[in-house]
């Protein structure tokens, strides 16, 4: 069964899906005439402005919705995922990670714009949206089956990739570094999770807006300290990444395909552009301006991959920890990142552990909101309270047990979420282009 699921997972997350995600992003970027790259300044200004002024229709500010999305996306992919891509594909994989992130900004912009444009107000008076509502309201009731598939995949995948796996990694990190029993970690964090998610998107948004900037500054600050101490080596590291992406040796040996696939896969896994998850949080934001919120959302991809993942990658490449040493085992995953940080900073491994703990913890909160909204689409608001209780229980179960088959199934479902989302993006791309071209970015409003 494990072999069969691994094969299915390899197909779901294989070249076809990854290239579809990449080419969809490229199509949207060209159709938007590079707007996501040209309007980064606008996105930053509007995000900061929403901290002080957050009027309009919605449940949270644009800043809080961005932090909620980042809480779910900044996770193990930024620590272990980058190291895994370099370990298997070499430094050149980072180049392809950058590339998928840049076109992914257009994808994240488009899917969030559509989520706000087609959002609804549920029975509790809260704003709900995401690919399932985009498909039903944008493509029509004849496409409702596709919306149901996305919501079903999103509900089930969250328990594995967004909860159990994260809780397991959190408990393991604390057990290794501090000797804390996994059960104790599970129980304590389950209580914290319940206290946060019981308050819905407003409380999740407040917690995320406090925790995410804090953890990002600490982690990125540590990486920046290492890089500043070895600033003369950064140009060589960047040059190596670019050279290795197109190296003659990789082309001759057939490794170029592995490098590209690993770079794209880790980029998508890290920033989730194209999976349709972040728009679920963006749909709840004030002031309900789809172009403005899409612009804010695309910052998530930039921050997650271009900033956080790049800092991790540069530390790893500069340290040389990724290079094989004859007669010794080369560290992989989070161990590689820890070795690289320890090389450049006293106690660097502790910083990585600290980052891993916070990254995995906040991912559980963000994904809790995603899966809850997917379940609400399927069964209505009556499913919210039972869902929250089960979600909290899975935090404890995930901390003390590892069910490889369950996690593999969840990974498959996570990948399957991308298909309905990408279909809706391509079919409704005309709406994205039209609304964007009607928008006056200098005045932050639509033209009459």
CSV table of C-alpha atoms in Angstrom, one decimal:
chain,number,residue,atom,x,y,z
A,1,UNK,CA,0.0,0.0,0.0
A,2,UNK,CA,2.8,2.4,0.9
A,3,UNK,CA,4.5,1.8,-2.4
A,4,UNK,CA,1.3,2.3,-4.3
A,5,UNK,CA,0.6,5.6,-2.5
A,6,UNK,CA,4.2,6.8,-3.1
A,7,UNK,CA,3.7,6.1,-6.8
A,8,UNK,CA,0.4,8.1,-6.8
A,9,UNK,CA,2.0,10.9,-4.9
A,10,UNK,CA,4.9,10.9,-7.4
A,11,UNK,CA,2.3,11.4,-10.2
A,12,UNK,CA,0.3,14.1,-8.4
A,13,UNK,CA,3.4,16.1,-7.5
A,14,UNK,CA,5.2,15.1,-10.7
A,15,UNK,CA,6.3,17.1,-13.7
A,16,UNK,CA,2.9,17.5,-15.3
A,17,UNK,CA,1.3,19.2,-12.2
A,18,UNK,CA,4.4,21.3,-11.4
A,19,UNK,CA,4.7,22.5,-15.0
A,20,UNK,CA,1.0,23.3,-15.1
A,21,UNK,CA,1.4,25.4,-12.0
A,22,UNK,CA,4.4,27.2,-13.4
A,23,UNK,CA,2.9,27.8,-16.9
A,24,UNK,CA,-0.3,29.1,-15.4
A,25,UNK,CA,1.7,31.6,-13.4
A,26,UNK,CA,3.6,32.6,-16.5
A,27,UNK,CA,0.4,33.0,-18.5
A,28,UNK,CA,-1.1,35.2,-15.7
A,29,UNK,CA,2.0,37.2,-15.3
A,30,UNK,CA,2.1,38.0,-19.1
A,31,UNK,CA,-1.6,38.7,-19.2
A,32,UNK,CA,-1.2,41.1,-16.3
A,33,UNK,CA,1.7,42.8,-18.2
A,34,UNK,CA,4.0,42.1,-15.2
A,35,UNK,CA,1.8,44.1,-12.9
A,36,UNK,CA,2.7,42.0,-9.8
A,37,UNK,CA,6.4,43.0,-10.2
A,38,UNK,CA,5.6,46.6,-11.1
A,39,UNK,CA,3.2,47.1,-8.1
A,40,UNK,CA,5.2,45.6,-5.2
A,41,UNK,CA,5.5,49.1,-3.8
A,42,UNK,CA,1.7,49.6,-3.9
A,43,UNK,CA,1.2,46.3,-2.2
A,44,UNK,CA,3.6,47.2,0.6
A,45,UNK,CA,2.0,50.6,1.2
A,46,UNK,CA,-1.6,49.2,1.3
A,47,UNK,CA,-0.5,46.4,3.7
A,48,UNK,CA,1.1,48.9,6.1
A,49,UNK,CA,-1.8,51.3,5.7
A,50,UNK,CA,-4.3,48.6,6.7
A,51,UNK,CA,-2.6,48.3,10.2
A,52,UNK,CA,-3.9,51.8,11.0
A,53,UNK,CA,-6.9,52.0,8.8
A,54,UNK,CA,-9.0,48.9,8.2
A,55,UNK,CA,-12.5,50.1,7.4
A,56,UNK,CA,-14.8,48.5,4.9
A,57,UNK,CA,-16.6,45.2,4.6
A,58,UNK,CA,-14.8,42.2,6.0
A,59,UNK,CA,-13.7,40.5,9.2
A,60,UNK,CA,-10.0,41.2,9.4
A,61,UNK,CA,-7.6,43.8,8.1
A,62,UNK,CA,-5.5,43.2,4.9
A,63,UNK,CA,-2.4,43.0,7.2
A,64,UNK,CA,-4.1,40.3,9.4
A,65,UNK,CA,-5.2,38.3,6.4
A,66,UNK,CA,-1.7,38.4,5.0
A,67,UNK,CA,-0.2,37.3,8.3
A,68,UNK,CA,-2.8,34.4,8.6
A,69,UNK,CA,-1.8,33.2,5.1
A,70,UNK,CA,1.9,33.5,6.0
A,71,UNK,CA,1.3,31.7,9.2
A,72,UNK,CA,0.2,28.7,7.1
A,73,UNK,CA,2.8,29.1,4.3
A,74,UNK,CA,6.0,29.9,6.3
A,75,UNK,CA,6.7,26.4,7.7
A,76,UNK,CA,9.0,23.5,7.3
A,77,UNK,CA,9.4,24.2,3.6
A,78,UNK,CA,11.4,27.3,4.5
A,79,UNK,CA,13.8,25.3,6.7
A,80,UNK,CA,13.9,21.7,5.6
A,81,UNK,CA,12.4,22.1,2.2
A,82,UNK,CA,15.1,24.4,0.9
A,83,UNK,CA,17.8,22.2,2.3
A,84,UNK,CA,16.1,19.2,0.6
A,85,UNK,CA,16.0,20.9,-2.7
A,86,UNK,CA,19.7,21.8,-2.5
A,87,UNK,CA,20.7,18.4,-1.2
A,88,UNK,CA,19.0,16.5,-4.1
A,89,UNK,CA,19.1,19.0,-6.9
A,90,UNK,CA,22.2,21.1,-6.0
A,91,UNK,CA,22.4,24.9,-5.6
A,92,UNK,CA,20.9,25.4,-9.0
A,93,UNK,CA,17.5,24.2,-7.6
A,94,UNK,CA,17.3,27.6,-5.8
A,95,UNK,CA,17.2,29.4,-9.1
A,96,UNK,CA,14.1,27.5,-10.2
A,97,UNK,CA,12.6,28.1,-6.8
A,98,UNK,CA,13.0,31.8,-7.4
A,99,UNK,CA,11.5,31.5,-10.9
A,100,UNK,CA,8.4,29.7,-9.7
A,101,UNK,CA,8.0,32.3,-6.9
A,102,UNK,CA,8.1,35.2,-9.3
A,103,UNK,CA,5.4,33.8,-11.6
A,104,UNK,CA,3.7,32.5,-8.5
A,105,UNK,CA,3.1,36.1,-7.4
A,106,UNK,CA,0.8,36.5,-10.4
A,107,UNK,CA,-1.0,33.3,-9.4
A,108,UNK,CA,-1.4,34.3,-5.8
A,109,UNK,CA,-2.7,37.8,-7.0
A,110,UNK,CA,-5.2,36.3,-9.4
A,111,UNK,CA,-6.6,33.6,-7.0
A,112,UNK,CA,-7.0,36.1,-4.2
A,113,UNK,CA,-8.6,38.7,-6.4
A,114,UNK,CA,-11.2,36.2,-7.5
A,115,UNK,CA,-11.7,35.0,-3.9
A,116,UNK,CA,-12.7,38.5,-2.8
A,117,UNK,CA,-14.7,39.2,-6.0
A,118,UNK,CA,-16.8,36.0,-5.5
A,119,UNK,CA,-17.0,35.8,-1.7
A,120,UNK,CA,-20.1,35.4,0.3
A,121,UNK,CA,-21.4,36.1,3.8
A,122,UNK,CA,-22.4,33.0,5.7
A,123,UNK,CA,-25.1,32.4,8.3
A,124,UNK,CA,-22.8,33.7,11.1
A,125,UNK,CA,-22.3,37.0,9.2
A,126,UNK,CA,-18.7,36.2,8.4
A,127,UNK,CA,-17.1,36.7,4.9
A,128,UNK,CA,-16.2,33.4,3.3
A,129,UNK,CA,-14.4,32.6,0.0
A,130,UNK,CA,-11.8,30.7,-1.8
A,131,UNK,CA,-11.6,28.5,-4.9
A,132,UNK,CA,-14.8,26.6,-4.0
A,133,UNK,CA,-16.8,29.8,-4.0
A,134,UNK,CA,-15.0,31.1,-7.0
A,135,UNK,CA,-15.8,28.0,-9.0
A,136,UNK,CA,-19.5,28.0,-7.9
A,137,UNK,CA,-20.1,31.7,-8.3
A,138,UNK,CA,-17.8,32.5,-11.1
A,139,UNK,CA,-18.2,29.4,-13.3
A,140,UNK,CA,-21.8,28.6,-12.4
A,141,UNK,CA,-23.7,25.8,-10.7
A,142,UNK,CA,-22.8,23.4,-13.4
A,143,UNK,CA,-19.3,23.4,-12.1
A,144,UNK,CA,-20.3,22.8,-8.5
A,145,UNK,CA,-18.9,19.3,-8.6
A,146,UNK,CA,-15.4,20.8,-9.0
A,147,UNK,CA,-16.0,23.1,-6.1
A,148,UNK,CA,-17.0,20.2,-3.9
A,149,UNK,CA,-13.8,18.3,-4.9
A,150,UNK,CA,-11.6,21.2,-3.9
A,151,UNK,CA,-13.4,21.6,-0.6
A,152,UNK,CA,-13.2,17.9,0.1
A,153,UNK,CA,-9.5,17.7,-0.7
A,154,UNK,CA,-8.9,20.9,1.4
A,155,UNK,CA,-10.8,19.5,4.4
A,156,UNK,CA,-9.0,16.1,4.5
A,157,UNK,CA,-5.6,17.3,3.4
A,158,UNK,CA,-5.5,19.8,6.3
A,159,UNK,CA,-5.5,17.1,8.9
A,160,UNK,CA,-2.4,15.6,7.6
A,161,UNK,CA,-0.2,18.2,5.9
A,162,UNK,CA,-1.5,21.2,7.9
A,163,UNK,CA,-1.9,19.6,11.3
A,164,UNK,CA,-0.7,16.1,12.1
A,165,UNK,CA,2.6,16.3,10.2
A,166,UNK,CA,3.3,19.8,11.7
A,167,UNK,CA,2.5,18.6,15.3
A,168,UNK,CA,4.8,15.6,14.8
A,169,UNK,CA,7.7,17.8,13.6
A,170,UNK,CA,7.0,20.3,16.4
A,171,UNK,CA,7.1,17.5,19.1
A,172,UNK,CA,10.2,15.9,17.6
A,173,UNK,CA,12.1,19.2,17.5
A,174,UNK,CA,11.4,19.9,21.1
A,175,UNK,CA,12.1,16.3,22.2
A,176,UNK,CA,15.5,16.3,20.5
A,177,UNK,CA,16.6,19.8,21.6
A,178,UNK,CA,15.1,20.0,25.1
A,179,UNK,CA,14.0,16.5,26.0
A,180,UNK,CA,10.3,17.4,26.2
A,181,UNK,CA,8.0,14.3,25.9
A,182,UNK,CA,5.9,14.4,22.7
A,183,UNK,CA,2.7,13.9,24.6
A,184,UNK,CA,3.4,17.0,26.8
A,185,UNK,CA,4.0,19.0,23.6
A,186,UNK,CA,0.9,17.7,22.0
A,187,UNK,CA,-1.4,18.5,25.0
A,188,UNK,CA,0.0,22.0,25.7
A,189,UNK,CA,-0.1,23.0,22.1
A,190,UNK,CA,-3.6,21.5,21.6
A,191,UNK,CA,-4.8,23.8,24.4
A,192,UNK,CA,-3.2,26.8,22.8
A,193,UNK,CA,-4.6,25.8,19.4
A,194,UNK,CA,-8.1,25.5,20.8
A,195,UNK,CA,-7.9,28.9,22.6
A,196,UNK,CA,-7.0,30.5,19.3
A,197,UNK,CA,-9.2,28.8,16.7
A,198,UNK,CA,-12.3,29.0,18.9
A,199,UNK,CA,-12.2,32.7,18.2
A,200,UNK,CA,-12.4,32.2,14.5
A,201,UNK,CA,-10.6,34.3,11.8
A,202,UNK,CA,-10.5,37.5,14.0
A,203,UNK,CA,-8.5,35.8,16.8
A,204,UNK,CA,-6.4,33.8,14.4
A,205,UNK,CA,-5.6,37.1,12.5
A,206,UNK,CA,-4.6,38.9,15.7
A,207,UNK,CA,-2.4,36.1,16.9
A,208,UNK,CA,-0.8,35.7,13.4
A,209,UNK,CA,-0.2,39.4,13.1
A,210,UNK,CA,1.8,39.3,16.3
A,211,UNK,CA,3.6,36.0,16.0
A,212,UNK,CA,4.5,35.8,12.2
A,213,UNK,CA,6.5,39.1,12.0
A,214,UNK,CA,8.3,38.2,15.3
A,215,UNK,CA,9.3,34.7,14.2
A,216,UNK,CA,10.3,35.9,10.7
A,217,UNK,CA,12.4,38.8,12.0
A,218,UNK,CA,14.2,36.4,14.4
A,219,UNK,CA,14.9,33.8,11.8
A,220,UNK,CA,15.8,36.1,9.0
A,221,UNK,CA,17.8,38.3,11.4
A,222,UNK,CA,19.9,35.2,12.3
A,223,UNK,CA,20.5,34.4,8.7
A,224,UNK,CA,21.3,38.0,7.9
A,225,UNK,CA,23.9,38.1,10.7
A,226,UNK,CA,25.7,35.1,9.2
A,227,UNK,CA,25.6,36.5,5.7
A,228,UNK,CA,26.9,39.9,6.8
A,229,UNK,CA,29.8,38.2,8.5
A,230,UNK,CA,30.6,36.4,5.2
A,231,UNK,CA,29.4,39.2,2.9
A,232,UNK,CA,32.4,38.8,0.6
A,233,UNK,CA,31.3,35.2,-0.2
A,234,UNK,CA,27.7,36.1,-1.2
A,235,UNK,CA,28.5,37.0,-4.8
A,236,UNK,CA,30.2,33.7,-5.3
A,237,UNK,CA,27.2,31.8,-3.8
A,238,UNK,CA,24.8,33.7,-6.1
A,239,UNK,CA,27.0,33.0,-9.1
A,240,UNK,CA,27.1,29.3,-8.1
A,241,UNK,CA,23.3,29.1,-7.9
A,242,UNK,CA,22.9,30.6,-11.4
A,243,UNK,CA,25.7,28.6,-13.0
A,244,UNK,CA,24.5,25.4,-11.5
A,245,UNK,CA,21.0,26.0,-12.8
A,246,UNK,CA,22.3,25.6,-16.4
A,247,UNK,CA,25.5,23.7,-15.8
A,248,UNK,CA,26.9,21.6,-18.7
A,249,UNK,CA,27.5,18.8,-16.2
A,250,UNK,CA,23.9,18.7,-15.2
A,251,UNK,CA,22.7,18.8,-18.8
A,252,UNK,CA,25.1,16.0,-19.8
A,253,UNK,CA,24.2,13.8,-16.8
A,254,UNK,CA,20.5,14.3,-17.1
A,255,UNK,CA,20.4,15.9,-13.6
A,256,UNK,CA,18.9,19.2,-15.0
A,257,UNK,CA,15.4,17.7,-14.9
A,258,UNK,CA,15.7,16.6,-11.2
A,259,UNK,CA,17.1,20.1,-10.3
A,260,UNK,CA,14.2,21.9,-12.0
A,261,UNK,CA,11.6,19.6,-10.6
A,262,UNK,CA,13.0,19.8,-7.0
A,263,UNK,CA,13.3,23.6,-7.2
A,264,UNK,CA,9.8,24.1,-8.5
A,265,UNK,CA,8.3,21.5,-6.1
A,266,UNK,CA,9.9,23.0,-3.1
A,267,UNK,CA,8.9,26.5,-4.2
A,268,UNK,CA,5.3,25.5,-4.6
A,269,UNK,CA,5.4,23.5,-1.3
A,270,UNK,CA,6.7,26.6,0.5
A,271,UNK,CA,4.6,29.4,-0.9
A,272,UNK,CA,1.5,27.4,-1.9
A,273,UNK,CA,0.9,29.6,-5.0
A,274,UNK,CA,-1.6,27.7,-7.2
A,275,UNK,CA,-2.9,25.4,-4.5
A,276,UNK,CA,-5.7,27.8,-3.6
A,277,UNK,CA,-5.2,27.9,0.1
A,278,UNK,CA,-4.2,31.5,0.8
A,279,UNK,CA,-7.2,33.0,-0.9
A,280,UNK,CA,-9.4,31.4,1.7
A,281,UNK,CA,-7.9,33.8,4.3
A,282,UNK,CA,-7.7,36.8,1.9
A,283,UNK,CA,-11.5,36.5,1.2
A,284,UNK,CA,-12.2,37.6,4.8
A,285,UNK,CA,-10.2,40.9,4.5
A,286,UNK,CA,-11.3,44.5,4.6
A,287,UNK,CA,-12.1,46.7,2.7
A,288,UNK,CA,-13.4,44.1,0.1
A,289,UNK,CA,-11.4,45.6,-2.8
A,290,UNK,CA,-10.4,42.6,-4.9
A,291,UNK,CA,-7.4,44.2,-6.7
A,292,UNK,CA,-6.1,45.7,-3.5
A,293,UNK,CA,-6.4,42.4,-1.6
A,294,UNK,CA,-4.8,40.5,-4.5
A,295,UNK,CA,-1.9,42.8,-4.4
A,296,UNK,CA,-1.5,42.3,-0.7
A,297,UNK,CA,-1.7,38.5,-1.1
A,298,UNK,CA,1.0,38.4,-3.7
A,299,UNK,CA,3.4,39.8,-1.1
A,300,UNK,CA,3.1,36.5,0.7
A,301,UNK,CA,4.8,34.6,-2.1
A,302,UNK,CA,7.6,37.3,-2.2
A,303,UNK,CA,8.2,37.2,1.5
A,304,UNK,CA,8.0,33.4,1.8
A,305,UNK,CA,10.3,32.4,-1.0
A,306,UNK,CA,12.2,35.4,-2.3
A,307,UNK,CA,13.2,36.6,1.2
A,308,UNK,CA,12.9,33.7,3.8
A,309,UNK,CA,13.8,30.8,1.5
A,310,UNK,CA,16.6,32.8,-0.1
A,311,UNK,CA,18.2,33.6,3.2
A,312,UNK,CA,18.1,29.9,4.2
A,313,UNK,CA,19.6,28.9,0.8
A,314,UNK,CA,22.4,31.5,0.9
A,315,UNK,CA,23.4,30.4,4.4
A,316,UNK,CA,23.5,26.7,3.2
A,317,UNK,CA,25.4,27.4,0.0
A,318,UNK,CA,27.9,29.8,1.6
A,319,UNK,CA,28.6,27.4,4.5
A,320,UNK,CA,29.4,24.5,2.1
A,321,UNK,CA,27.5,22.2,4.4
A,322,UNK,CA,25.7,20.8,1.4
A,323,UNK,CA,28.8,19.5,-0.3
A,324,UNK,CA,29.5,15.7,0.1
A,325,UNK,CA,32.5,14.8,2.2
A,326,UNK,CA,34.2,11.5,1.5
A,327,UNK,CA,33.7,9.0,4.3
A,328,UNK,CA,31.1,11.1,6.0
A,329,UNK,CA,27.3,11.3,5.8
A,330,UNK,CA,26.1,14.6,4.3
A,331,UNK,CA,23.3,16.1,6.5
A,332,UNK,CA,19.9,16.4,4.8
A,333,UNK,CA,16.7,18.3,5.5
A,334,UNK,CA,16.5,20.3,8.7
A,335,UNK,CA,19.8,18.8,9.8
A,336,UNK,CA,21.5,20.4,6.8
A,337,UNK,CA,20.0,23.8,7.7
A,338,UNK,CA,21.1,23.4,11.4
A,339,UNK,CA,24.6,22.5,10.3
A,340,UNK,CA,24.8,25.6,8.1
A,341,UNK,CA,23.5,27.9,10.8
A,342,UNK,CA,25.8,26.4,13.4
A,343,UNK,CA,28.8,27.0,11.0
A,344,UNK,CA,28.0,30.7,10.9
A,345,UNK,CA,26.5,31.5,14.3
A,346,UNK,CA,27.2,30.3,17.8
A,347,UNK,CA,24.0,28.4,18.8
A,348,UNK,CA,22.8,28.6,15.2
A,349,UNK,CA,21.2,25.1,15.5
A,350,UNK,CA,19.1,26.4,18.3
A,351,UNK,CA,17.9,29.3,16.1
A,352,UNK,CA,16.8,26.8,13.5
A,353,UNK,CA,15.0,24.7,16.2
A,354,UNK,CA,13.3,27.9,17.4
A,355,UNK,CA,12.2,28.8,13.9
A,356,UNK,CA,11.0,25.3,13.2
A,357,UNK,CA,8.8,25.3,16.4
A,358,UNK,CA,7.2,28.6,15.6
A,359,UNK,CA,6.8,27.9,11.9
A,360,UNK,CA,5.1,24.5,12.5
A,361,UNK,CA,2.9,25.9,15.3
A,362,UNK,CA,1.5,28.8,13.3
A,363,UNK,CA,1.0,26.5,10.2
A,364,UNK,CA,-1.5,24.5,12.3
A,365,UNK,CA,-3.4,27.7,13.1
A,366,UNK,CA,-3.5,28.9,9.5
A,367,UNK,CA,-4.4,25.5,8.1
A,368,UNK,CA,-7.1,25.1,10.7
A,369,UNK,CA,-8.9,28.1,9.2
A,370,UNK,CA,-8.5,26.8,5.7
A,371,UNK,CA,-9.9,23.3,6.4
A,372,UNK,CA,-12.7,24.7,8.5
A,373,UNK,CA,-13.9,26.9,5.6
A,374,UNK,CA,-13.7,24.0,3.2
A,375,UNK,CA,-15.8,21.9,5.6
A,376,UNK,CA,-18.3,24.7,6.0
A,377,UNK,CA,-18.7,24.9,2.2
A,378,UNK,CA,-19.6,21.1,2.3
A,379,UNK,CA,-21.9,20.9,5.3
A,380,UNK,CA,-22.6,24.4,6.5
A,381,UNK,CA,-21.9,26.2,9.7
A,382,UNK,CA,-23.1,23.3,11.8
A,383,UNK,CA,-19.8,21.5,11.1
A,384,UNK,CA,-17.6,24.2,12.6
A,385,UNK,CA,-17.7,23.3,16.3
A,386,UNK,CA,-17.2,19.5,15.7
A,387,UNK,CA,-14.4,20.3,13.3
A,388,UNK,CA,-12.6,22.4,15.9
A,389,UNK,CA,-12.7,19.7,18.5
A,390,UNK,CA,-11.4,17.0,16.0
A,391,UNK,CA,-8.7,19.4,14.8
A,392,UNK,CA,-7.4,19.9,18.4
A,393,UNK,CA,-7.5,16.2,19.0
A,394,UNK,CA,-5.3,15.6,15.9
A,395,UNK,CA,-2.7,17.9,17.3
A,396,UNK,CA,-2.2,15.5,20.2
A,397,UNK,CA,-2.4,12.4,18.0
A,398,UNK,CA,0.1,13.8,15.5
A,399,UNK,CA,2.6,14.7,18.3
A,400,UNK,CA,2.8,11.2,19.6
A,401,UNK,CA,2.3,9.0,16.5
A,402,UNK,CA,3.5,9.0,12.9
A,403,UNK,CA,1.1,7.4,10.4
A,404,UNK,CA,3.1,7.4,7.2
A,405,UNK,CA,0.3,6.2,5.0
A,406,UNK,CA,-2.1,8.9,6.4
A,407,UNK,CA,0.5,11.6,5.7
A,408,UNK,CA,1.1,10.4,2.2
A,409,UNK,CA,-2.6,10.4,1.5
A,410,UNK,CA,-2.8,13.9,2.8
A,411,UNK,CA,0.1,15.0,0.6
A,412,UNK,CA,-1.7,13.6,-2.4
A,413,UNK,CA,-4.9,15.4,-1.5
A,414,UNK,CA,-2.9,18.6,-1.0
A,415,UNK,CA,-1.6,18.3,-4.5
A,416,UNK,CA,-5.0,17.5,-5.9
A,417,UNK,CA,-6.3,20.8,-4.5
A,418,UNK,CA,-4.3,22.6,-7.2
A,419,UNK,CA,-6.2,21.1,-10.2
A,420,UNK,CA,-9.7,22.6,-9.5
A,421,UNK,CA,-8.0,25.9,-8.6
A,422,UNK,CA,-5.9,26.1,-11.7
A,423,UNK,CA,-8.9,25.3,-13.9
A,424,UNK,CA,-10.9,28.1,-12.4
A,425,UNK,CA,-7.9,30.5,-12.7
A,426,UNK,CA,-7.5,29.8,-16.4
A,427,UNK,CA,-11.3,30.0,-17.2
A,428,UNK,CA,-11.7,33.2,-15.2
A,429,UNK,CA,-8.4,34.8,-16.2
A,430,UNK,CA,-10.4,37.3,-18.3
A,431,UNK,CA,-12.1,38.6,-15.2
A,432,UNK,CA,-8.7,39.0,-13.5
A,433,UNK,CA,-7.3,41.0,-16.5
A,434,UNK,CA,-10.4,43.1,-16.9
A,435,UNK,CA,-10.6,44.2,-13.2
A,436,UNK,CA,-6.9,44.9,-13.0
A,437,UNK,CA,-7.0,47.1,-16.1
A,438,UNK,CA,-9.9,49.1,-14.7
A,439,UNK,CA,-7.9,49.8,-11.5
A,440,UNK,CA,-6.2,53.1,-10.7
A,441,UNK,CA,-3.3,52.1,-8.5
A,442,UNK,CA,-2.3,55.7,-7.8
A,443,UNK,CA,-5.7,56.3,-6.2
A,444,UNK,CA,-6.3,52.7,-4.9
A,445,UNK,CA,-9.7,52.5,-6.5
A,446,UNK,CA,-11.5,51.5,-9.7
A,447,UNK,CA,-11.9,54.0,-12.5
A,448,UNK,CA,-15.4,55.1,-13.2
